[in-house]
Short mmCIF file of C-alpha atoms and ligand atoms in Angstrom, two decimals:
data_model
loop_
_atom_site.label_atom_id
_atom_site.label_comp_id
_atom_site.label_asym_id
_atom_site.label_seq_id
_atom_site.Cartn_x
_atom_site.Cartn_y
_atom_site.Cartn_z
CA UNK A 1 115.71 -113.82 -19.82
CA UNK A 2 113.02 -111.28 -20.76
CA UNK A 3 112.05 -111.41 -24.39
CA UNK A 4 112.85 -108.28 -26.31
CA UNK A 5 110.09 -105.89 -27.28
CA UNK A 6 109.24 -105.61 -30.97
CA UNK A 7 108.65 -102.20 -32.47
CA UNK A 8 107.33 -101.33 -35.91
CA UNK A 9 108.80 -98.19 -37.45
CA UNK A 10 106.57 -96.54 -40.05
CA UNK A 11 108.53 -94.17 -42.27
CA UNK A 12 106.28 -91.55 -43.87
CA UNK A 13 108.89 -89.05 -45.09
CA UNK A 14 110.00 -85.68 -43.69
CA UNK A 15 113.38 -84.10 -43.15
CA UNK A 16 114.64 -86.96 -40.96
CA UNK A 17 115.25 -89.26 -43.95
CA UNK A 18 115.97 -86.67 -46.62
CA UNK A 19 119.19 -86.48 -48.59
CA UNK A 20 120.75 -83.69 -50.61
CA UNK A 21 119.63 -83.80 -54.23
CA UNK A 22 120.14 -81.33 -57.09
CA UNK A 23 116.68 -79.92 -56.26
CA UNK A 24 117.36 -79.61 -52.52
CA UNK A 25 116.50 -82.00 -49.66
CA UNK A 26 114.18 -84.84 -50.72
CA UNK A 27 113.24 -88.18 -49.12
CA UNK A 28 115.09 -91.24 -50.51
CA UNK A 29 114.12 -94.61 -49.08
CA UNK A 30 117.25 -96.61 -49.99
CA UNK A 31 119.68 -93.96 -48.78
CA UNK A 32 117.79 -93.65 -45.47
CA UNK A 33 117.76 -97.41 -44.91
CA UNK A 34 121.50 -97.56 -45.60
CA UNK A 35 122.06 -94.81 -43.04
CA UNK A 36 119.92 -96.60 -40.44
CA UNK A 37 121.83 -99.84 -41.03
CA UNK A 38 125.10 -98.02 -40.47
CA UNK A 39 124.14 -96.86 -36.95
CA UNK A 40 125.39 -99.51 -34.50
CA UNK A 41 123.31 -98.07 -31.62
CA UNK A 42 120.09 -98.99 -33.41
CA UNK A 43 121.12 -102.64 -33.31
CA UNK A 44 122.65 -102.65 -29.82
CA UNK A 45 121.63 -105.21 -27.20
CA UNK A 46 119.83 -102.60 -25.13
CA UNK A 47 117.56 -101.72 -28.04
CA UNK A 48 114.23 -103.36 -28.82
CA UNK A 49 113.97 -105.36 -32.03
CA UNK A 50 112.49 -103.28 -34.82
CA UNK A 51 111.25 -103.58 -38.37
CA UNK A 52 110.57 -100.76 -40.77
CA UNK A 53 107.83 -100.24 -43.37
CA UNK A 54 107.89 -97.36 -45.81
CA UNK A 55 104.88 -95.44 -46.97
CA UNK A 56 104.60 -94.90 -50.71
CA UNK A 57 105.25 -92.22 -51.75
CA UNK A 58 107.40 -90.70 -49.02
CA UNK A 59 106.11 -87.22 -48.35
CA UNK A 60 107.13 -83.84 -47.16
CA UNK A 61 104.56 -83.63 -44.39
CA UNK A 62 103.05 -80.45 -45.81
CA UNK A 63 101.35 -82.84 -48.24
CA UNK A 64 99.78 -85.10 -45.60
CA UNK A 65 95.99 -85.48 -45.81
CA UNK A 66 93.38 -87.74 -44.23
CA UNK A 67 94.37 -90.33 -46.88
CA UNK A 68 97.81 -90.68 -45.27
CA UNK A 69 96.32 -90.63 -41.75
CA UNK A 70 94.17 -93.57 -42.81
CA UNK A 71 97.19 -95.39 -44.29
CA UNK A 72 99.21 -94.92 -41.10
CA UNK A 73 96.21 -95.99 -39.02
CA UNK A 74 95.63 -99.05 -41.20
CA UNK A 75 99.31 -100.09 -40.85
CA UNK A 76 99.09 -99.77 -37.06
CA UNK A 77 95.83 -101.75 -37.00
CA UNK A 78 97.25 -104.47 -39.27
CA UNK A 79 100.31 -104.95 -37.04
CA UNK A 80 98.79 -104.03 -33.67
CA UNK A 81 98.79 -107.56 -32.29
CA UNK A 82 102.27 -108.43 -33.53
CA UNK A 83 104.19 -105.44 -32.15
CA UNK A 84 104.60 -103.91 -28.69
CA UNK A 85 104.89 -100.34 -29.90
CA UNK A 86 105.11 -98.10 -32.94
CA UNK A 87 107.42 -95.30 -34.05
CA UNK A 88 106.15 -93.02 -36.81
CA UNK A 89 108.89 -91.11 -38.63
CA UNK A 90 107.17 -87.98 -39.93
CA UNK A 91 107.96 -84.47 -41.14
CA UNK A 92 107.76 -81.87 -38.44
CA UNK A 93 105.48 -79.40 -40.25
CA UNK A 94 102.26 -81.32 -39.70
CA UNK A 95 103.38 -83.81 -37.06
CA UNK A 96 101.15 -82.23 -34.40
CA UNK A 97 98.10 -82.71 -36.68
CA UNK A 98 98.93 -86.36 -37.42
CA UNK A 99 99.63 -87.06 -33.74
CA UNK A 100 96.27 -85.52 -32.83
CA UNK A 101 94.45 -87.41 -35.58
CA UNK A 102 95.94 -90.78 -34.58
CA UNK A 103 95.08 -90.18 -30.93
CA UNK A 104 91.39 -90.06 -31.92
CA UNK A 105 91.45 -92.70 -34.67
CA UNK A 106 93.06 -95.41 -32.49
CA UNK A 107 90.35 -96.42 -30.04
CA UNK A 108 91.26 -98.36 -26.90
CA UNK A 109 94.90 -98.29 -27.92
CA UNK A 110 97.15 -99.40 -25.08
CA UNK A 111 100.44 -99.43 -26.96
CA UNK A 112 102.97 -96.61 -27.30
CA UNK A 113 102.67 -94.85 -30.65
CA UNK A 114 105.56 -92.37 -30.81
CA UNK A 115 105.85 -89.81 -33.60
CA UNK A 116 109.23 -88.28 -34.21
CA UNK A 117 111.25 -86.58 -36.92
CA UNK A 118 114.05 -84.07 -37.01
CA UNK A 119 115.00 -80.57 -37.98
CA UNK A 120 118.28 -81.75 -39.57
CA UNK A 121 118.38 -84.92 -41.70
CA UNK A 122 120.18 -88.03 -40.47
CA UNK A 123 122.58 -87.72 -43.43
CA UNK A 124 124.14 -84.56 -41.98
CA UNK A 125 127.09 -84.77 -39.55
CA UNK A 126 125.35 -82.49 -37.04
CA UNK A 127 121.81 -83.74 -36.68
CA UNK A 128 118.99 -84.25 -34.19
CA UNK A 129 117.66 -87.28 -36.05
CA UNK A 130 119.88 -89.85 -34.36
CA UNK A 131 118.80 -89.11 -30.79
CA UNK A 132 115.17 -88.68 -31.78
CA UNK A 133 115.05 -92.13 -33.42
CA UNK A 134 117.03 -93.94 -30.71
CA UNK A 135 115.05 -92.43 -27.83
CA UNK A 136 111.68 -92.83 -29.60
CA UNK A 137 112.45 -96.55 -30.06
CA UNK A 138 113.31 -96.93 -26.37
CA UNK A 139 110.11 -95.12 -25.34
CA UNK A 140 108.05 -97.26 -27.74
CA UNK A 141 109.26 -100.26 -25.74
CA UNK A 142 108.12 -98.79 -22.40
CA UNK A 143 105.34 -100.59 -20.53
CA UNK A 144 103.99 -97.39 -18.96
CA UNK A 145 103.05 -95.55 -22.15
CA UNK A 146 99.57 -96.32 -23.52
CA UNK A 147 98.94 -93.40 -25.82
CA UNK A 148 99.94 -91.47 -28.95
CA UNK A 149 102.91 -89.23 -28.14
CA UNK A 150 105.42 -87.02 -29.87
CA UNK A 151 109.10 -87.30 -28.91
CA UNK A 152 111.34 -84.42 -29.92
CA UNK A 153 114.36 -82.61 -28.53
CA UNK A 154 114.55 -84.56 -25.28
CA UNK A 155 110.87 -84.42 -24.35
CA UNK A 156 107.97 -86.81 -24.66
CA UNK A 157 104.70 -84.90 -25.13
CA UNK A 158 101.09 -86.01 -25.44
CA UNK A 159 100.52 -85.99 -29.21
CA UNK A 160 97.19 -84.14 -29.17
CA UNK A 161 98.60 -81.41 -26.90
CA UNK A 162 101.47 -80.44 -29.20
CA UNK A 163 102.09 -77.52 -31.51
CA UNK A 164 105.08 -76.97 -33.77
CA UNK A 165 106.60 -73.99 -32.06
CA UNK A 166 109.90 -73.35 -33.80
CA UNK A 167 110.90 -73.53 -37.45
CA UNK A 168 114.59 -73.86 -36.64
CA UNK A 169 115.25 -74.81 -33.01
CA UNK A 170 116.04 -78.42 -32.25
CA UNK A 171 113.39 -78.22 -29.53
CA UNK A 172 110.67 -77.61 -32.09
CA UNK A 173 107.52 -78.66 -30.24
CA UNK A 174 105.67 -77.40 -27.20
CA UNK A 175 102.77 -78.70 -25.17
CA UNK A 176 101.52 -75.38 -23.81
CA UNK A 177 98.69 -76.68 -21.66
CA UNK A 178 99.89 -80.08 -20.45
CA UNK A 179 103.14 -81.16 -18.82
CA UNK A 180 105.76 -83.28 -20.58
CA UNK A 181 105.15 -87.03 -20.22
CA UNK A 182 108.88 -87.71 -19.96
CA UNK A 183 112.21 -85.89 -20.05
CA UNK A 184 115.16 -87.63 -21.63
CA UNK A 185 118.24 -86.46 -19.76
CA UNK A 186 120.89 -88.81 -18.41
CA UNK A 187 118.01 -91.24 -18.07
CA UNK A 188 114.46 -91.14 -19.41
CA UNK A 189 112.36 -89.85 -16.50
CA UNK A 190 108.66 -90.57 -16.98
CA UNK A 191 106.05 -88.29 -15.43
CA UNK A 192 103.78 -91.18 -14.50
CA UNK A 193 101.06 -88.96 -13.02
CA UNK A 194 100.67 -87.25 -16.40
CA UNK A 195 100.46 -90.41 -18.54
CA UNK A 196 97.07 -91.84 -19.53
CA UNK A 197 96.14 -95.09 -17.78
CA UNK A 198 95.54 -98.18 -19.94
CA UNK A 199 92.04 -98.30 -21.38
CA UNK A 200 89.52 -101.11 -21.18
CA UNK A 201 87.89 -102.54 -24.27
CA UNK A 202 89.25 -103.93 -27.48
CA UNK A 203 91.35 -101.98 -29.93
CA UNK A 204 89.72 -100.67 -33.09
CA UNK A 205 90.37 -97.99 -35.64
CA UNK A 206 88.11 -95.23 -36.90
CA UNK A 207 89.10 -94.20 -40.44
CA UNK A 208 88.86 -90.48 -41.17
CA UNK A 209 86.62 -88.99 -43.85
CA UNK A 210 87.60 -85.89 -45.72
CA UNK A 211 85.06 -83.45 -44.28
CA UNK A 212 84.98 -79.73 -45.18
CA UNK A 213 86.54 -78.10 -42.12
CA UNK A 214 87.90 -74.57 -41.82
CA UNK A 215 89.98 -72.51 -39.42
CA UNK A 216 89.31 -68.78 -39.10
CA UNK A 217 91.67 -66.55 -37.16
CA UNK A 218 90.04 -63.28 -36.08
CA UNK A 219 92.04 -60.05 -36.27
CA UNK A 220 91.29 -56.39 -35.65
CA UNK A 221 89.11 -55.12 -38.47
CA UNK A 222 88.12 -58.57 -39.80
CA UNK A 223 85.23 -58.27 -42.26
CA UNK A 224 83.13 -61.23 -41.26
CA UNK A 225 80.66 -60.73 -44.09
CA UNK A 226 83.39 -61.94 -46.49
CA UNK A 227 83.20 -65.33 -44.80
CA UNK A 228 79.39 -65.52 -44.75
CA UNK A 229 78.66 -68.03 -47.51
CA UNK A 230 81.66 -70.23 -46.76
CA UNK A 231 80.67 -70.42 -43.08
CA UNK A 232 76.95 -70.90 -43.54
CA UNK A 233 76.89 -73.09 -46.66
CA UNK A 234 80.22 -74.74 -47.38
CA UNK A 235 81.86 -75.82 -44.15
CA UNK A 236 80.62 -78.49 -41.72
CA UNK A 237 83.08 -77.69 -38.97
CA UNK A 238 84.80 -74.39 -38.14
CA UNK A 239 87.52 -73.70 -35.60
CA UNK A 240 87.52 -70.00 -34.71
CA UNK A 241 90.78 -68.77 -33.23
CA UNK A 242 89.57 -65.94 -31.02
CA UNK A 243 91.39 -63.39 -28.88
CA UNK A 244 92.37 -64.34 -25.33
CA UNK A 245 89.73 -66.30 -23.44
CA UNK A 246 87.32 -66.49 -26.39
CA UNK A 247 86.64 -62.91 -27.43
CA UNK A 248 85.63 -61.64 -30.86
CA UNK A 249 85.36 -58.11 -32.20
CA UNK A 250 81.74 -57.03 -31.71
CA UNK A 251 81.72 -54.29 -34.36
CA UNK A 252 78.52 -54.16 -36.36
CA UNK A 253 77.56 -57.49 -34.76
CA UNK A 254 78.51 -59.06 -38.06
CA UNK A 255 79.71 -62.45 -36.86
CA UNK A 256 76.89 -63.54 -34.59
CA UNK A 257 74.10 -63.80 -37.18
CA UNK A 258 76.53 -65.73 -39.41
CA UNK A 259 77.33 -68.13 -36.60
CA UNK A 260 73.67 -68.53 -35.78
CA UNK A 261 72.81 -69.35 -39.40
CA UNK A 262 75.80 -71.68 -39.72
CA UNK A 263 74.80 -73.43 -36.52
CA UNK A 264 71.19 -73.76 -37.67
CA UNK A 265 72.53 -75.35 -40.89
CA UNK A 266 74.32 -77.98 -38.79
CA UNK A 267 77.83 -76.50 -38.88
CA UNK A 268 79.80 -77.11 -35.69
CA UNK A 269 81.65 -74.02 -34.51
CA UNK A 270 84.44 -74.49 -31.98
CA UNK A 271 85.97 -71.56 -30.16
CA UNK A 272 89.72 -71.77 -29.53
CA UNK A 273 92.20 -69.16 -28.43
CA UNK A 274 95.02 -67.54 -30.36
CA UNK A 275 97.02 -67.71 -27.13
CA UNK A 276 98.87 -71.04 -27.02
CA UNK A 277 98.66 -71.06 -23.22
CA UNK A 278 95.42 -70.87 -21.25
CA UNK A 279 91.81 -71.71 -21.88
CA UNK A 280 88.69 -70.34 -23.55
CA UNK A 281 86.02 -69.30 -21.05
CA UNK A 282 82.89 -68.50 -23.00
CA UNK A 283 80.82 -66.02 -21.04
CA UNK A 284 83.67 -64.52 -19.03
CA UNK A 285 83.36 -61.32 -21.12
CA UNK A 286 80.39 -59.80 -22.89
CA UNK A 287 82.28 -60.25 -26.19
CA UNK A 288 82.28 -64.03 -25.78
CA UNK A 289 78.84 -64.69 -24.19
CA UNK A 290 77.20 -63.95 -27.49
CA UNK A 291 79.24 -66.66 -29.22
CA UNK A 292 77.76 -69.25 -26.93
CA UNK A 293 74.25 -67.89 -27.38
CA UNK A 294 74.69 -68.08 -31.13
CA UNK A 295 75.46 -71.81 -30.94
CA UNK A 296 79.27 -72.05 -30.76
CA UNK A 297 80.95 -74.54 -28.40
CA UNK A 298 84.03 -74.06 -26.27
CA UNK A 299 87.26 -75.78 -27.19
CA UNK A 300 88.65 -74.92 -23.74
CA UNK A 301 92.46 -75.28 -23.91
CA UNK A 302 92.53 -77.48 -27.01
CA UNK A 303 95.12 -76.72 -29.69
CA UNK A 304 93.84 -75.78 -33.14
CA UNK A 305 95.59 -78.90 -34.46
CA UNK A 306 93.68 -81.16 -32.07
CA UNK A 307 90.40 -79.30 -32.65
CA UNK A 308 90.69 -79.87 -36.41
CA UNK A 309 91.54 -83.56 -35.91
CA UNK A 310 88.73 -84.03 -33.38
CA UNK A 311 86.19 -82.51 -35.77
CA UNK A 312 87.34 -84.85 -38.57
CA UNK A 313 87.08 -87.78 -36.17
CA UNK A 314 83.61 -86.95 -34.83
CA UNK A 315 82.21 -86.28 -38.31
CA UNK A 316 83.77 -89.54 -39.54
CA UNK A 317 81.83 -91.40 -36.87
CA UNK A 318 78.59 -90.14 -38.42
CA UNK A 319 77.32 -88.64 -35.16
CA UNK A 320 74.48 -86.14 -34.92
CA UNK A 321 75.25 -82.43 -34.60
CA UNK A 322 74.28 -82.43 -30.92
CA UNK A 323 76.53 -85.42 -30.17
CA UNK A 324 79.44 -83.74 -31.93
CA UNK A 325 78.85 -80.49 -30.02
CA UNK A 326 78.73 -82.24 -26.67
CA UNK A 327 81.82 -84.35 -27.42
CA UNK A 328 83.80 -81.29 -28.53
CA UNK A 329 83.33 -79.97 -25.00
CA UNK A 330 84.29 -83.33 -23.43
CA UNK A 331 87.71 -84.78 -22.90
CA UNK A 332 88.09 -87.88 -25.10
CA UNK A 333 91.84 -88.61 -25.23
CA UNK A 334 93.42 -86.19 -22.80
CA UNK A 335 93.23 -83.38 -25.35
CA UNK A 336 91.45 -80.83 -23.15
CA UNK A 337 91.29 -79.81 -19.53
CA UNK A 338 87.61 -79.29 -18.75
N1 LIG B 401 108.93 -79.85 -44.58
C1 LIG B 401 109.42 -80.93 -43.74
C2 LIG B 401 108.24 -81.84 -43.45
O1 LIG B 401 107.40 -81.49 -42.65
C3 LIG B 401 110.00 -80.36 -42.49
C4 LIG B 401 110.51 -81.38 -41.50
O2 LIG B 401 110.37 -82.57 -41.62
O3 LIG B 401 111.11 -80.93 -40.52
O4 LIG B 401 108.16 -82.88 -44.02
#
């Protein structure tokens, strides 16, 4: 008889485990554990064996920072040898950021790390929590998955390709530039061609450092001079969400000298698109060539969430500015199509 897989569930907070309190929904560890114990399907023969650890304090994911990323990473590292896979129960609001961060922090990770949560708490009669937990556990026991993923609403997505797309639909996440890794219909159908192959080398973890990083979304009429000192003196990494394929308003040429000065000061500037689908092509239009000349790098089709996490990761490794720039334009964990 095949031995059962062992999965570690890491409960960080979020709607999935919240209960109704006088102040509204709030996470309650004991009540959530009681609910989990009462679900016979979680203890059925067909399920892997699982244990649960709770993070302290349980958080609404809007409050997640690099401190919590490091705690989750440390828990995975501590238990990496003892478990076959991991399920991270997390609030939906910042799940795409945490999934992206973990994908970079866990180096040479060959085990499934599946983030999930829900739009409706498990305590409610109508909820999406039950299926998300059950299916995430089954996927975490799958031999073909060797990466950090997000399971939600019937689809398994590469974690660092996801964005939270809907505030109220039960299919809340999208992966606009990469296909789903699996669809959970009558059976769980894996898209094996889309999954990452196992990596060589031994597993290690890169803790994240809290680096000053900013995201600037351009809009018609933006007064770049207002951002001058923050861009040139305060931030070490900036993700610019540009129009379309990487275009910025050229009026008064205000942005380029700022970018040039920021770049000369060692700030890494990554150009992303406001369009969820498609890629940045620096140089395709006159309005974007100048960005490249001023020292910005292309994020290609990376999500803003993954770009932020990748910047944190590369700065945390203590790399030189040139190494960070070149790695931002390289695919490290399946996060960009170059
Ligand atoms: N605010 C909640 C959180 O992100 C929303 C959710 O879990 O769906 O923790």
